[in-house]
mmCIF file of C-alpha atoms in Angstrom:
data_model
loop_
_atom_site.group_PDB
_atom_site.id
_atom_site.type_symbol
_atom_site.label_atom_id
_atom_site.label_comp_id
_atom_site.label_asym_id
_atom_site.label_seq_id
_atom_site.Cartn_x
_atom_site.Cartn_y
_atom_site.Cartn_z
ATOM 1 C CA MET A 1 12.652 1.496 11.599
ATOM 2 C CA ILE A 2 15.513 3.113 9.868
ATOM 3 C CA ARG A 3 15.195 6.571 11.388
ATOM 4 C CA ARG A 4 18.864 6.652 12.352
ATOM 5 C CA PRO A 5 21.734 6.407 9.889
ATOM 6 C CA PRO A 6 21.641 2.933 8.288
ATOM 7 C CA ARG A 7 25.122 2.080 9.618
ATOM 8 C CA SER A 8 23.901 2.655 13.211
ATOM 9 C CA THR A 9 20.925 0.392 12.583
ATOM 10 C CA LEU A 10 23.273 -2.209 11.109
ATOM 11 C CA SER A 11 25.600 -2.012 14.095
ATOM 12 C CA SER A 12 22.711 -2.577 16.527
ATOM 13 C CA SER A 13 21.226 -5.363 14.411
ATOM 14 C CA SER A 14 24.556 -7.144 14.068
ATOM 15 C CA ALA A 15 25.161 -6.945 17.797
ATOM 16 C CA ALA A 16 21.688 -8.280 18.527
ATOM 17 C CA SER A 17 22.219 -11.076 16.019
ATOM 18 C CA ASP A 18 25.475 -12.066 17.700
ATOM 19 C CA VAL A 19 23.931 -11.994 21.173
ATOM 20 C CA TYR A 20 20.802 -13.959 20.380
ATOM 21 C CA LYS A 21 22.384 -16.363 17.889
ATOM 22 C CA ARG A 22 19.102 -16.669 16.034
ATOM 23 C CA GLN A 23 17.051 -17.570 19.114
ATOM 24 C CA VAL A 24 14.731 -14.699 18.271
ATOM 25 C CA GLU A 25 13.639 -13.283 14.944
ATOM 26 C CA SER A 26 14.429 -9.724 13.966
ATOM 27 C CA ILE A 27 11.992 -7.491 12.096
ATOM 28 C CA LEU A 28 13.329 -4.660 9.948
ATOM 29 C CA ASN A 29 10.908 -1.860 9.110
ATOM 30 C CA THR A 30 12.494 -0.193 6.085
ATOM 31 C CA ALA A 31 10.636 3.092 6.591
ATOM 32 C CA PRO A 32 11.429 5.715 5.710
ATOM 33 C CA ALA A 33 12.620 4.522 2.322
ATOM 34 C CA ARG A 34 16.314 5.048 1.703
ATOM 35 C CA GLU A 35 18.450 4.016 -1.199
ATOM 36 C CA GLU A 36 21.555 3.542 0.930
ATOM 37 C CA ILE A 37 20.422 0.616 3.081
ATOM 38 C CA PRO A 38 23.537 -1.518 3.536
ATOM 39 C CA ALA A 39 23.327 -5.031 2.091
ATOM 40 C CA GLU A 40 24.579 -6.345 5.438
ATOM 41 C CA LEU A 41 21.454 -5.026 7.130
ATOM 42 C CA LEU A 42 19.280 -7.180 4.886
ATOM 43 C CA GLU A 43 21.506 -10.161 5.644
ATOM 44 C CA VAL A 44 21.035 -9.932 9.429
ATOM 45 C CA ALA A 45 17.287 -9.207 9.308
ATOM 46 C CA ASP A 46 14.951 -12.191 9.485
ATOM 47 C CA ILE A 47 11.753 -10.406 8.434
ATOM 48 C CA VAL A 48 11.986 -7.331 6.214
ATOM 49 C CA CYS A 49 8.838 -5.194 6.060
ATOM 50 C CA PRO A 50 8.755 -2.642 3.240
ATOM 51 C CA ASN A 51 5.834 -0.956 1.553
ATOM 52 C CA GLN A 52 5.681 -1.039 -2.255
ATOM 53 C CA PRO A 53 7.906 2.007 -2.957
ATOM 54 C CA GLU A 54 10.461 0.799 -0.388
ATOM 55 C CA LEU A 55 10.437 -2.679 -1.934
ATOM 56 C CA SER A 56 11.152 -1.124 -5.310
ATOM 57 C CA LEU A 57 14.087 0.841 -3.867
ATOM 58 C CA LEU A 58 15.483 -2.250 -2.117
ATOM 59 C CA THR A 59 15.427 -4.223 -5.362
ATOM 60 C CA GLY A 60 17.093 -1.637 -7.546
ATOM 61 C CA GLY A 61 13.916 -0.192 -9.015
ATOM 62 C CA MET A 62 11.911 -3.314 -9.778
ATOM 63 C CA PRO A 63 8.258 -2.438 -10.426
ATOM 64 C CA THR A 64 5.912 -3.075 -7.499
ATOM 65 C CA ASP A 65 2.666 -1.468 -8.652
ATOM 66 C CA THR A 66 0.700 -4.715 -8.849
ATOM 67 C CA VAL A 67 0.528 -7.616 -6.418
ATOM 68 C CA ASP A 68 2.304 -9.854 -8.941
ATOM 69 C CA GLN A 69 5.082 -7.301 -9.403
ATOM 70 C CA ALA A 70 5.444 -6.931 -5.627
ATOM 71 C CA ALA A 71 5.672 -10.729 -5.291
ATOM 72 C CA ALA A 72 8.443 -10.883 -7.912
ATOM 73 C CA ALA A 73 10.327 -8.072 -6.152
ATOM 74 C CA ALA A 74 9.871 -9.781 -2.767
ATOM 75 C CA HIS A 75 11.381 -12.986 -4.166
ATOM 76 C CA GLU A 76 14.324 -10.925 -5.437
ATOM 77 C CA LEU A 77 14.747 -9.302 -2.017
ATOM 78 C CA LEU A 78 14.869 -12.760 -0.408
ATOM 79 C CA ARG A 79 17.976 -13.495 -2.475
ATOM 80 C CA ARG A 80 19.657 -10.623 -0.640
ATOM 81 C CA GLY A 81 19.450 -12.151 2.819
ATOM 82 C CA PRO A 82 16.205 -12.078 4.795
ATOM 83 C CA SER A 83 14.201 -15.265 5.223
ATOM 84 C CA THR A 84 10.871 -13.467 4.985
ATOM 85 C CA VAL A 85 9.485 -10.381 3.250
ATOM 86 C CA LEU A 86 6.228 -8.892 4.508
ATOM 87 C CA CYS A 87 5.188 -6.123 2.120
ATOM 88 C CA THR A 88 2.294 -3.788 2.805
ATOM 89 C CA LEU A 89 0.236 -3.098 -0.310
ATOM 90 C CA GLY A 90 -2.000 -0.232 0.828
ATOM 91 C CA LYS A 91 -5.572 -0.772 -0.328
ATOM 92 C CA GLU A 92 -4.565 -4.212 -1.627
ATOM 93 C CA GLY A 93 -3.632 -5.521 1.854
ATOM 94 C CA CYS A 94 -0.272 -7.210 2.328
ATOM 95 C CA LEU A 95 1.895 -9.967 0.959
ATOM 96 C CA LEU A 96 4.081 -12.454 2.838
ATOM 97 C CA VAL A 97 6.831 -14.219 0.889
ATOM 98 C CA LYS A 98 9.079 -16.779 2.574
ATOM 99 C CA SER A 99 12.414 -18.214 1.512
ATOM 100 C CA ASP A 100 10.790 -21.611 0.922
ATOM 101 C CA GLY A 101 8.900 -19.952 -1.951
ATOM 102 C CA SER A 102 5.547 -19.857 -0.203
ATOM 103 C CA GLU A 103 3.330 -16.796 -0.444
ATOM 104 C CA PHE A 104 0.387 -15.611 1.621
ATOM 105 C CA ARG A 105 -1.769 -12.641 0.753
ATOM 106 C CA ALA A 106 -4.143 -10.918 3.117
ATOM 107 C CA LYS A 107 -6.585 -8.613 1.384
ATOM 108 C CA ALA A 108 -7.298 -5.256 2.950
ATOM 109 C CA THR A 109 -10.326 -4.838 5.151
ATOM 110 C CA HIS A 110 -13.426 -3.164 3.738
ATOM 111 C CA HIS A 111 -13.238 -0.038 5.873
ATOM 112 C CA VAL A 112 -13.582 3.311 4.158
ATOM 113 C CA PRO A 113 -10.375 5.224 4.912
ATOM 114 C CA THR A 114 -10.482 8.632 6.543
ATOM 115 C CA ASP A 115 -6.741 9.046 7.166
ATOM 116 C CA THR A 116 -4.062 6.543 6.139
ATOM 117 C CA ALA A 117 -1.229 8.217 8.071
ATOM 118 C CA GLY A 118 0.344 5.691 10.384
ATOM 119 C CA ALA A 119 -1.417 2.665 8.888
ATOM 120 C CA GLY A 120 1.874 0.936 8.103
ATOM 121 C CA ASP A 121 3.198 1.567 11.606
ATOM 122 C CA CYS A 122 -0.044 0.265 13.084
ATOM 123 C CA PHE A 123 0.145 -2.849 10.909
ATOM 124 C CA LEU A 124 3.755 -3.616 11.755
ATOM 125 C CA GLY A 125 3.358 -2.903 15.463
ATOM 126 C CA ALA A 126 0.316 -5.170 15.671
ATOM 127 C CA PHE A 127 2.058 -7.872 13.633
ATOM 128 C CA ALA A 128 5.161 -7.753 15.863
ATOM 129 C CA HIS A 129 2.999 -7.880 18.988
ATOM 130 C CA PHE A 130 0.887 -10.844 17.932
ATOM 131 C CA TYR A 131 3.684 -12.812 16.265
ATOM 132 C CA SER A 132 6.113 -12.322 19.149
ATOM 133 C CA GLN A 133 3.628 -13.874 21.578
ATOM 134 C CA GLY A 134 4.477 -17.256 20.030
ATOM 135 C CA ALA A 135 0.909 -18.531 20.214
ATOM 136 C CA MET A 136 0.041 -18.167 16.540
ATOM 137 C CA GLU A 137 1.445 -18.676 13.093
ATOM 138 C CA MET A 138 2.775 -15.731 11.131
ATOM 139 C CA GLU A 139 -0.284 -15.749 8.869
ATOM 140 C CA GLN A 140 -2.651 -15.418 11.839
ATOM 141 C CA ALA A 141 -0.630 -12.493 13.183
ATOM 142 C CA ILE A 142 -0.849 -10.865 9.743
ATOM 143 C CA LEU A 143 -4.632 -11.201 9.659
ATOM 144 C CA LEU A 144 -4.920 -9.542 13.074
ATOM 145 C CA ALA A 145 -2.504 -6.795 12.041
ATOM 146 C CA ASN A 146 -4.655 -6.241 8.966
ATOM 147 C CA LYS A 147 -7.699 -5.806 11.204
ATOM 148 C CA ALA A 148 -5.809 -3.300 13.351
ATOM 149 C CA SER A 149 -4.553 -1.195 10.447
ATOM 150 C CA GLY A 150 -7.961 -1.417 8.763
ATOM 151 C CA LEU A 151 -9.551 0.135 11.827
ATOM 152 C CA SER A 152 -6.792 2.724 12.194
ATOM 153 C CA VAL A 153 -7.485 4.258 8.775
ATOM 154 C CA THR A 154 -11.072 5.020 9.798
ATOM 155 C CA ARG A 155 -9.775 7.507 12.370
ATOM 156 C CA ARG A 156 -7.709 10.673 12.123
ATOM 157 C CA GLY A 157 -4.133 10.830 13.338
ATOM 158 C CA THR A 158 -1.447 8.267 13.895
ATOM 159 C CA GLN A 159 -0.967 6.716 17.331
ATOM 160 C CA LEU A 160 -4.360 7.904 18.543
ATOM 161 C CA SER A 161 -5.973 6.053 15.636
ATOM 162 C CA PHE A 162 -4.458 2.697 16.596
ATOM 163 C CA PRO A 163 -7.148 0.383 17.997
ATOM 164 C CA PHE A 164 -7.045 -1.370 21.345
ATOM 165 C CA ILE A 165 -6.768 -5.149 21.273
ATOM 166 C CA SER A 166 -10.326 -5.347 22.614
ATOM 167 C CA GLU A 167 -11.554 -3.695 19.396
ATOM 168 C CA LEU A 168 -10.169 -6.432 17.158
ATOM 169 C CA GLU A 169 -12.690 -9.170 18.000
ATOM 170 C CA ILE A 170 -10.025 -11.836 18.195
ATOM 171 C CA ASP A 171 -11.320 -15.324 17.516
ATOM 172 C CA SER A 172 -9.442 -18.568 17.324
ATOM 173 C CA GLU A 173 -9.708 -18.038 13.543
ATOM 174 C CA PRO A 174 -9.012 -14.345 12.709
#
């Protein structure tokens, strides 16, 4: 997350990139949206995870209201450095766009939302957890993260609304 000044985040990310020499993937949560995100930060991030308004900011104001517009903006963002863009689309789910041109869309779950605060954080935390385990493809981790954030919006609050892993009914095919 970019809660600290962007230059501090860049300094930490650059140092981590130098240390790990691409043996691990970095995930950049662009929240909260800022116009002054340094271009270098996008270059050292492997996976950039904006929501639609953040994606628009990162691409100089490209429209992101529809899934097709978000996909076009994600492809533009890829030209700025990251190898993967994972954009949350609110009630439309999320969109994964990779530098090889491939796209994967996970539709939102069918839960009726009570409180959407923290849904993006829940999604990204669950995605990072499942993907970092190394036992599943990125798309599988996204589907599980979608389940987690779908459940979280049925409850009030932020962290207290995040489901336990046992609530996700994890199968071999999420």
